[in-house]
């Protein structure tokens, strides 16, 4: 199950849309949250997760935070809506991944 969820994470298009097109794809974001919720449930009673999964999970909120910082510090960037969306997403992802998934487990 862990491998299937990792594949779903890798195939989720939210981060790619953000990096390549500077678009906050709401559908992909909701799909990402659904995958993370499934992971949270699957890993609830586990003490260990694979390093690859842990590394991938660790990167998601970090990437969103970096894009938020880059865009919010760019005085010429006019799309203020995405800046707010990224801030909200970063906080939500950081809490879900950092507090509800990763803090309970060790990677192997």
Coordinates of N, CA, C and O in Angstrom, one line a residue:
X1 N 0.8 -1.2 0.0 CA 0.0 0.0 0.0 C 0.9 1.3 0.0 O 0.6 2.2 -0.6
X2 N 2.0 1.2 0.8 CA 2.9 2.4 0.8 C 3.4 2.7 -0.5 O 3.5 3.9 -0.9
X3 N 3.8 1.7 -1.3 CA 4.3 1.9 -2.7 C 3.3 2.6 -3.6 O 3.6 3.4 -4.4
X4 N 2.1 2.1 -3.5 CA 1.0 2.7 -4.3 C 0.7 4.1 -3.9 O 0.6 5.0 -4.8
X5 N 0.7 4.4 -2.7 CA 0.5 5.8 -2.3 C 1.7 6.7 -2.7 O 1.5 7.9 -3.1
X6 N 2.9 6.2 -2.6 CA 4.1 6.9 -3.1 C 4.0 7.2 -4.6 O 4.2 8.3 -5.0
X7 N 3.6 6.2 -5.3 CA 3.4 6.4 -6.8 C 2.3 7.5 -7.0 O 2.4 8.3 -7.9
X8 N 1.2 7.5 -6.3 CA 0.2 8.5 -6.4 C 0.7 9.9 -6.1 O 0.4 10.8 -6.8
X9 N 1.6 10.0 -5.1 CA 2.2 11.3 -4.8 C 3.1 11.7 -5.9 O 3.0 12.9 -6.3
X10 N 3.9 10.8 -6.4 CA 4.8 11.2 -7.5 C 4.0 11.6 -8.8 O 4.5 12.5 -9.5
X11 N 2.9 11.0 -9.0 CA 2.1 11.3 -10.2 C 1.2 12.5 -10.0 O 0.5 13.0 -10.9
X12 N 1.1 13.0 -8.8 CA 0.2 14.2 -8.5 C 0.8 15.4 -9.2 O 2.1 15.6 -9.1
X13 N 0.0 16.2 -9.8 CA 0.5 17.3 -10.7 C 0.6 18.6 -10.0 O 1.0 19.6 -10.6
X14 N 0.3 18.7 -8.7 CA 0.2 20.0 -8.0 C 1.6 20.7 -8.1 O 1.7 21.9 -8.5
X15 N 2.6 20.0 -7.6 CA 4.0 20.7 -7.5 C 4.5 21.0 -8.9 O 5.0 22.1 -9.1
X16 N 4.3 20.1 -9.9 CA 4.7 20.4 -11.3 C 4.0 21.6 -11.9 O 4.7 22.4 -12.5
X17 N 2.7 21.7 -11.6 CA 2.0 22.9 -12.1 C 2.5 24.2 -11.5 O 2.6 25.2 -12.1
X18 N 2.8 24.1 -10.2 CA 3.4 25.3 -9.5 C 4.7 25.6 -10.1 O 5.0 26.8 -10.4
X19 N 5.6 24.7 -10.2 CA 7.0 24.9 -10.7 C 7.0 25.4 -12.1 O 7.7 26.4 -12.5
X20 N 6.3 24.7 -13.0 CA 6.4 25.0 -14.4 C 5.5 26.2 -14.9 O 5.9 26.9 -15.8
X21 N 4.3 26.3 -14.3 CA 3.4 27.3 -14.8 C 3.0 28.4 -13.8 O 2.2 29.2 -14.1
X22 N 3.5 28.3 -12.6 CA 3.1 29.2 -11.5 C 1.6 29.2 -11.4 O 1.0 30.3 -11.3
X23 N 1.0 28.0 -11.4 CA -0.5 27.9 -11.3 C -0.8 27.1 -10.0 O -0.1 26.1 -9.8
X24 N -1.7 27.5 -9.2 CA -2.2 26.8 -8.1 C -3.4 26.0 -8.6 O -4.5 26.5 -8.7
X25 N -3.1 24.7 -8.9 CA -4.1 23.8 -9.5 C -4.9 23.2 -8.3 O -4.5 22.3 -7.6
X26 N -6.1 23.8 -8.1 CA -7.0 23.4 -7.0 C -7.3 21.9 -7.0 O -7.3 21.2 -6.0
X27 N -7.6 21.4 -8.2 CA -8.0 20.0 -8.3 C -6.8 19.1 -7.9 O -7.0 18.1 -7.1
X28 N -5.6 19.4 -8.4 CA -4.4 18.6 -8.0 C -4.1 18.7 -6.5 O -3.7 17.8 -5.9
X29 N -4.4 19.9 -6.0 CA -4.1 20.2 -4.6 C -5.1 19.3 -3.7 O -4.6 18.7 -2.8
X30 N -6.3 19.3 -4.1 CA -7.3 18.4 -3.4 C -6.9 17.0 -3.5 O -7.0 16.2 -2.5
X31 N -6.5 16.5 -4.7 CA -6.0 15.2 -4.8 C -4.8 14.9 -3.9 O -4.8 13.8 -3.3
X32 N -3.9 15.8 -3.8 CA -2.7 15.7 -3.0 C -3.2 15.5 -1.5 O -2.7 14.6 -0.8
X33 N -4.1 16.3 -1.1 CA -4.6 16.2 0.3 C -5.2 14.9 0.5 O -5.1 14.3 1.6
X34 N -6.0 14.4 -0.4 CA -6.6 13.1 -0.3 C -5.6 12.0 -0.2 O -5.7 11.1 0.7
X35 N -4.5 12.0 -1.0 CA -3.5 11.0 -0.9 C -2.8 11.1 0.5 O -2.5 10.1 1.1
X36 N -2.5 12.3 1.0 CA -1.9 12.5 2.3 C -2.8 12.0 3.4 O -2.3 11.4 4.4
X37 N -4.1 12.2 3.3 CA -5.0 11.6 4.3 C -5.0 10.1 4.3 O -5.0 9.5 5.4
X38 N -4.9 9.5 3.1 CA -4.8 8.0 3.0 C -3.5 7.6 3.7 O -3.5 6.5 4.4
X39 N -2.4 8.3 3.4 CA -1.1 7.9 4.0 C -1.2 8.1 5.5 O -0.6 7.2 6.2
X40 N -1.8 9.1 6.0 CA -1.9 9.3 7.4 C -2.6 8.1 8.1 O -2.2 7.6 9.1
X41 N -3.7 7.7 7.4 CA -4.4 6.5 8.0 C -3.6 5.2 7.9 O -3.5 4.5 8.8
X42 N -3.0 5.0 6.7 CA -2.2 3.8 6.5 C -1.0 3.8 7.5 O -0.6 2.7 8.0
X43 N -0.4 4.9 7.8 CA 0.8 4.9 8.6 C 0.5 5.1 10.1 O 1.4 5.2 10.9
X44 N -0.8 5.2 10.4 CA -1.2 5.5 11.8 C -0.5 4.6 12.9 O 0.0 5.1 13.9
X45 N -0.4 3.4 12.6 CA 0.1 2.4 13.6 C 1.5 1.9 13.3 O 2.0 0.9 13.8
X46 N 2.1 2.6 12.3 CA 3.5 2.2 11.9 C 4.5 3.0 12.6 O 4.3 4.2 12.8
X47 N 5.6 2.4 12.9 CA 6.8 3.1 13.5 C 7.8 3.5 12.4 O 8.6 4.4 12.7
X48 N 7.7 2.9 11.3 CA 8.8 3.1 10.3 C 8.2 3.3 8.9 O 7.2 2.6 8.6
X49 N 8.7 4.2 8.1 CA 8.3 4.3 6.7 C 9.6 4.3 5.9 O 10.7 4.6 6.4
X50 N 9.5 4.1 4.6 CA 10.6 4.1 3.7 C 11.2 5.4 3.6 O 10.5 6.5 3.5
X51 N 12.6 5.5 3.4 CA 13.3 6.8 3.3 C 12.8 7.5 2.1 O 12.7 8.8 2.1
X52 N 12.5 6.8 1.0 CA 12.1 7.5 -0.3 C 10.8 8.3 0.0 O 10.6 9.4 -0.4
X53 N 9.9 7.6 0.7 CA 8.6 8.3 1.0 C 8.8 9.4 1.9 O 8.2 10.5 1.7
X54 N 9.6 9.2 3.0 CA 9.8 10.3 3.9 C 10.5 11.5 3.3 O 10.1 12.6 3.5
X55 N 11.4 11.2 2.4 CA 12.1 12.4 1.7 C 11.1 13.1 0.8 O 11.1 14.3 0.7
X56 N 10.3 12.4 0.1 CA 9.3 13.0 -0.8 C 8.3 13.8 0.0 O 8.0 15.0 -0.4
X57 N 7.9 13.3 1.1 CA 6.9 14.0 2.0 C 7.5 15.3 2.5 O 6.9 16.3 2.6
X58 N 8.8 15.2 2.9 CA 9.5 16.3 3.5 C 9.6 17.5 2.5 O 9.5 18.6 2.9
X59 N 9.8 17.1 1.3 CA 10.0 18.2 0.2 C 8.7 18.9 -0.1 O 8.8 20.1 -0.5
X60 N 7.5 18.3 0.0 CA 6.3 19.0 -0.5 C 6.0 20.3 0.2 O 5.9 21.3 -0.5
X61 N 5.9 20.4 1.5 CA 5.7 21.7 2.1 C 6.8 22.7 1.9 O 6.6 23.9 1.8
X62 N 8.1 22.2 1.8 CA 9.2 23.0 1.6 C 9.1 23.7 0.3 O 9.4 24.9 0.2
X63 N 8.8 23.0 -0.8 CA 8.7 23.6 -2.1 C 7.6 24.6 -2.1 O 7.8 25.7 -2.7
X64 N 6.4 24.3 -1.5 CA 5.3 25.3 -1.5 C 5.8 26.6 -0.7 O 5.5 27.7 -1.2
X65 N 6.5 26.4 0.4 CA 7.0 27.6 1.1 C 7.9 28.4 0.3 O 7.9 29.6 0.3
X66 N 8.9 27.7 -0.4 CA 9.8 28.5 -1.2 C 9.2 29.3 -2.3 O 9.5 30.4 -2.5
X67 N 8.2 28.7 -3.0 CA 7.4 29.4 -4.0 C 6.7 30.6 -3.4 O 6.6 31.7 -4.0
X68 N 6.1 30.4 -2.2 CA 5.4 31.5 -1.6 C 6.3 32.6 -1.3 O 6.1 33.8 -1.6
X69 N 7.5 32.3 -0.7 CA 8.5 33.3 -0.4 C 9.0 34.0 -1.7 O 9.1 35.3 -1.7
X70 N 9.3 33.3 -2.7 CA 9.8 33.9 -4.0 C 8.7 34.9 -4.5 O 9.1 36.0 -4.9
X71 N 7.5 34.4 -4.6 CA 6.5 35.3 -5.2 C 6.1 36.4 -4.3 O 5.9 37.5 -4.8
X72 N 6.0 36.2 -3.0 CA 5.6 37.3 -2.2 C 6.7 38.4 -2.0 O 6.4 39.6 -1.7
X73 N 8.0 38.0 -2.3 CA 9.1 39.0 -2.3 C 9.3 39.7 -3.6 O 10.2 40.6 -3.7
X74 N 8.6 39.2 -4.7 CA 8.8 39.8 -6.0 C 7.8 41.0 -6.2 O 6.6 40.8 -6.3
X75 N 8.3 42.2 -6.1 CA 7.4 43.4 -6.1 C 6.7 43.5 -7.5 O 5.6 44.2 -7.6
X76 N 7.2 42.9 -8.5 CA 6.6 43.0 -9.8 C 5.5 41.9 -10.1 O 4.8 42.0 -11.1
X77 N 5.4 40.9 -9.2 CA 4.5 39.9 -9.4 C 3.1 40.3 -9.0 O 2.9 40.8 -7.8
X78 N 2.1 40.2 -9.9 CA 0.8 40.8 -9.6 C -0.3 39.9 -9.1 O -1.3 40.3 -8.6
X79 N 0.0 38.6 -9.2 CA -1.0 37.6 -8.8 C -1.0 37.4 -7.3 O -0.4 36.4 -6.9
X80 N -1.6 38.2 -6.6 CA -1.6 38.1 -5.1 C -2.5 37.0 -4.6 O -2.2 36.5 -3.6
X81 N -3.4 36.5 -5.4 CA -4.3 35.4 -5.0 C -3.4 34.2 -4.8 O -3.6 33.5 -3.8
X82 N -2.6 33.8 -5.7 CA -1.7 32.6 -5.6 C -0.8 32.7 -4.4 O -0.6 31.7 -3.7
X83 N -0.4 33.9 -4.0 CA 0.5 34.1 -2.9 C -0.3 33.7 -1.6 O 0.3 32.9 -0.8
X84 N -1.5 34.1 -1.5 CA -2.3 33.7 -0.4 C -2.6 32.2 -0.4 O -2.6 31.6 0.7
X85 N -2.9 31.7 -1.5 CA -3.2 30.2 -1.7 C -2.0 29.4 -1.2 O -2.1 28.4 -0.5
X86 N -0.8 29.9 -1.7 CA 0.4 29.2 -1.3 C 0.7 29.2 0.2 O 1.1 28.2 0.8
X87 N 0.4 30.4 0.8 CA 0.6 30.5 2.2 C -0.3 29.5 3.0 O 0.1 28.8 3.9
X88 N -1.6 29.5 2.6 CA -2.5 28.6 3.2 C -2.1 27.1 3.0 O -2.2 26.3 3.9
X89 N -1.7 26.8 1.8 CA -1.3 25.4 1.5 C -0.1 25.0 2.2 O 0.0 23.9 2.7
X90 N 0.9 25.9 2.3 CA 2.1 25.6 3.1 C 1.8 25.3 4.5 O 2.3 24.2 5.0
X91 N 1.0 26.1 5.2 CA 0.6 25.8 6.6 C -0.1 24.5 6.7 O 0.2 23.7 7.6
X92 N -1.1 24.3 5.8 CA -1.9 23.0 5.8 C -1.0 21.8 5.6 O -1.1 20.8 6.3
X93 N -0.2 21.9 4.6 CA 0.7 20.7 4.2 C 1.7 20.5 5.3 O 2.0 19.3 5.7
X94 N 2.3 21.5 5.9 CA 3.3 21.4 6.9 C 2.7 20.7 8.1 O 3.3 19.8 8.7
X95 N 1.5 21.1 8.5 CA 0.8 20.5 9.6 C 0.5 19.0 9.4 O 0.7 18.1 10.2
X96 N -0.1 18.8 8.2 CA -0.5 17.4 7.9 C 0.6 16.5 7.8 O 0.7 15.4 8.3
X97 N 1.7 16.9 7.0 CA 2.8 16.0 6.8 C 3.7 16.0 8.0 O 4.1 14.9 8.5
X98 N 4.1 17.2 8.5 CA 5.0 17.2 9.6 C 4.5 16.7 11.0 O 5.1 16.0 11.7
X99 N 3.2 17.1 11.3 CA 2.7 16.7 12.6 C 1.9 15.4 12.6 O 1.9 14.7 13.5
X100 N 1.2 15.1 11.5 CA 0.3 14.0 11.5 C 0.9 12.7 10.8 O 0.4 11.6 11.0
X101 N 2.0 12.9 10.0 CA 2.5 11.7 9.3 C 4.0 11.5 9.8 O 4.3 10.5 10.3
X102 N 4.9 12.4 9.5 CA 6.3 12.2 9.7 C 6.7 12.1 11.2 O 7.6 11.4 11.5
X103 N 6.2 12.9 12.1 CA 6.6 12.9 13.4 C 6.4 11.6 14.2 O 7.1 11.3 15.1
X104 N 5.5 10.8 13.7 CA 5.2 9.5 14.3 C 6.1 8.4 13.9 O 6.1 7.3 14.5
X105 N 6.8 8.6 12.8 CA 7.6 7.5 12.2 C 9.1 7.8 12.1 O 9.5 8.9 12.1
X106 N 9.8 6.7 11.9 CA 11.2 6.8 11.5 C 11.4 6.3 10.1 O 10.6 5.4 9.7
X107 N 12.3 6.8 9.4 CA 12.5 6.2 8.0 C 13.6 5.2 8.0 O 14.6 5.3 8.8
X108 N 13.5 4.2 7.1 CA 14.5 3.2 7.0 C 14.9 3.0 5.5 O 14.2 3.4 4.7

